XYZ file of C-alpha atoms in Angstrom:
193
model
C -3.163 18.117 29.102
C -3.347 15.912 26.002
C -4.797 12.419 26.113
C -2.200 9.747 26.923
C -2.312 6.716 24.674
C 0.355 4.717 26.516
C -0.029 4.846 30.291
C 2.529 2.118 31.054
C 5.112 -0.137 29.410
C 2.552 -2.929 28.893
C 0.488 -0.559 26.720
C 3.374 -0.476 24.227
C 2.592 -4.069 23.151
C 0.332 -2.751 20.391
C 3.265 -0.718 19.031
C 5.486 -3.812 19.127
C 2.835 -5.836 17.275
C 2.532 -3.244 14.497
C 6.327 -2.925 14.165
C 6.618 -6.718 13.965
C 3.939 -6.733 11.259
C 5.814 -3.985 9.370
C 9.047 -5.976 9.500
C 7.256 -9.082 8.169
C 5.663 -7.095 5.361
C 8.966 -5.449 4.416
C 10.773 -8.800 4.336
C 8.947 -10.076 1.244
C 7.261 -8.873 -1.908
C 4.419 -11.346 -1.336
C 1.184 -10.384 0.414
C 1.587 -11.234 4.089
C -1.589 -9.841 5.630
C -5.243 -9.832 4.666
C -8.244 -8.642 6.597
C -8.855 -12.260 7.626
C -5.305 -12.671 9.002
C -4.642 -12.938 12.716
C -3.176 -9.444 12.999
C -3.398 -6.483 15.376
C -6.804 -4.820 15.225
C -5.349 -1.441 14.212
C -3.656 -3.072 11.202
C -6.880 -4.864 10.321
C -8.746 -1.524 10.467
C -6.121 0.046 8.193
C -6.357 -2.844 5.726
C -10.139 -2.521 5.634
C -9.923 1.240 5.126
C -7.359 0.917 2.344
C -9.219 -1.949 0.674
C -12.409 0.086 0.938
C -10.872 2.859 -1.129
C -9.507 0.355 -3.622
C -5.769 0.987 -3.263
C -4.939 -2.544 -2.180
C -7.041 -3.975 -4.970
C -5.471 -1.468 -7.382
C -8.839 0.081 -8.089
C -9.254 3.435 -9.701
C -8.550 5.508 -6.588
C -6.656 4.958 -3.364
C -6.006 6.659 -0.072
C -3.427 5.532 2.448
C -2.371 7.259 5.598
C -0.533 6.912 8.847
C -2.168 8.150 12.004
C -0.475 10.650 14.239
C 0.627 14.232 14.202
C 3.202 15.037 11.576
C 3.165 11.548 10.072
C 3.070 11.332 6.300
C -0.149 10.538 4.519
C -0.802 10.302 0.840
C -3.507 9.869 -1.746
C -3.447 8.819 -5.346
C -5.765 8.922 -8.278
C -6.075 5.858 -10.449
C -5.432 5.316 -14.099
C -8.889 5.051 -15.606
C -7.953 5.599 -19.252
C -7.862 2.878 -21.860
C -10.438 0.654 -20.204
C -8.225 0.048 -17.175
C -10.526 1.671 -14.614
C -10.582 -1.454 -12.460
C -6.833 -1.938 -12.767
C -5.759 1.626 -12.032
C -2.740 2.727 -10.072
C -1.850 5.340 -7.528
C -0.661 8.483 -9.240
C 2.981 9.446 -9.482
C 2.131 12.681 -7.687
C 1.442 10.812 -4.452
C 2.999 12.482 -1.432
C 5.393 9.892 0.005
C 7.764 11.920 2.102
C 10.080 10.359 4.694
C 9.096 11.092 8.273
C 11.340 12.880 10.773
C 10.877 13.093 14.524
C 10.807 16.686 15.789
C 13.779 17.304 18.075
C 11.543 18.678 20.821
C 9.896 15.276 21.231
C 13.197 13.560 21.977
C 14.738 16.527 23.797
C 15.800 16.548 27.408
C 13.656 19.515 28.482
C 10.506 17.445 28.887
C 12.573 14.735 30.537
C 12.389 16.713 33.792
C 8.657 15.981 33.914
C 9.416 12.277 34.132
C 11.315 12.254 37.403
C 10.085 9.031 38.859
C 11.589 5.773 37.615
C 8.356 4.307 36.228
C 7.624 7.324 34.036
C 11.260 7.626 32.981
C 11.320 3.952 31.931
C 8.086 4.386 29.975
C 9.474 7.457 28.217
C 12.751 5.700 27.297
C 10.928 2.672 25.919
C 8.501 4.884 24.042
C 11.345 6.959 22.505
C 13.109 3.759 21.399
C 9.921 2.488 19.770
C 9.211 5.855 18.172
C 12.646 5.899 16.515
C 12.202 2.314 15.328
C 8.642 2.950 14.098
C 9.747 6.017 12.123
C 12.636 4.059 10.574
C 10.217 1.273 9.616
C 7.725 3.750 8.194
C 10.431 5.386 6.084
C 11.361 1.945 4.729
C 7.672 1.250 4.033
C 7.412 4.574 2.158
C 10.527 3.709 0.122
C 9.042 0.318 -0.832
C 5.654 1.881 -1.577
C 7.309 4.243 -4.059
C 9.091 1.308 -5.691
C 5.929 -0.805 -5.960
C 3.896 2.136 -7.246
C 6.478 2.688 -9.989
C 6.364 -1.019 -10.867
C 2.557 -0.969 -10.861
C 2.432 2.086 -13.128
C 4.885 0.477 -15.573
C 2.920 -2.760 -15.465
C -0.341 -0.883 -16.106
C 1.244 0.918 -19.065
C 2.582 -2.359 -20.462
C -0.808 -3.981 -19.885
C -2.567 -1.126 -21.670
C -0.249 -1.507 -24.674
C -0.756 -5.281 -24.693
C -4.536 -4.832 -24.403
C -4.505 -2.441 -27.360
C -2.577 -4.978 -29.452
C -4.984 -7.732 -28.434
C -7.967 -5.507 -29.242
C -6.515 -4.788 -32.709
C -5.919 -8.511 -33.279
C -9.471 -9.335 -32.148
C -10.838 -6.682 -34.537
C -8.682 -8.060 -37.349
C -9.784 -11.653 -36.748
C -13.422 -10.555 -36.442
C -13.165 -8.818 -39.824
C -11.473 -11.862 -41.398
C -14.164 -14.128 -39.937
C -16.912 -11.884 -41.322
C -15.280 -11.812 -44.774
C -14.888 -15.604 -44.740
C -18.507 -16.018 -43.660
C -19.654 -13.828 -46.574
C -17.544 -15.804 -49.092
C -18.657 -19.163 -47.633
C -22.301 -18.079 -47.827
C -21.861 -16.962 -51.463
C -20.162 -20.242 -52.434
C -22.825 -22.312 -50.634
C -25.521 -20.293 -52.397
C -23.905 -20.835 -55.798
C -23.369 -24.536 -55.188
C -26.910 -25.147 -53.980
C -28.344 -23.286 -56.999
C -26.412 -25.392 -59.516
């Protein structure tokens, strides 16, 4: 028999905490959680793992994932071209597929196993949370896709702006050098006279 993660209804508090955190994160475009936040330990571990790969900090490579069988996970390679290695993005090819609950998990066949009231109550509460968690994860995936698109556009715009700035810096450097040469020539002529 497989290991049971939730032995009673009280054990579902960790699920409730993560779902509450997901709802808070989805409610704003601002950063809500950091590794120093007072958050559930599993979320803190995920933040550390993601930050370690650089996805949160928009580094050159990122890996995000959701734990559990059949739950979507994705990776992305950063944009390292044009001197933007430290400001890369997750690639457009990232696998961000909505999650679906297999019918067998919510089916009534296994319900016969849970004959006593305590187990039946646990199963009902777990099924409710599973449906809600999957709905939240699908919303998170939708927002991730949106933010990744915005980040990629921003990185492209930033690259173009950086190229223009680089050209202007080169131009001004050349003008400064030419002025320095002319000033030196004039000062030489004037001091010789």
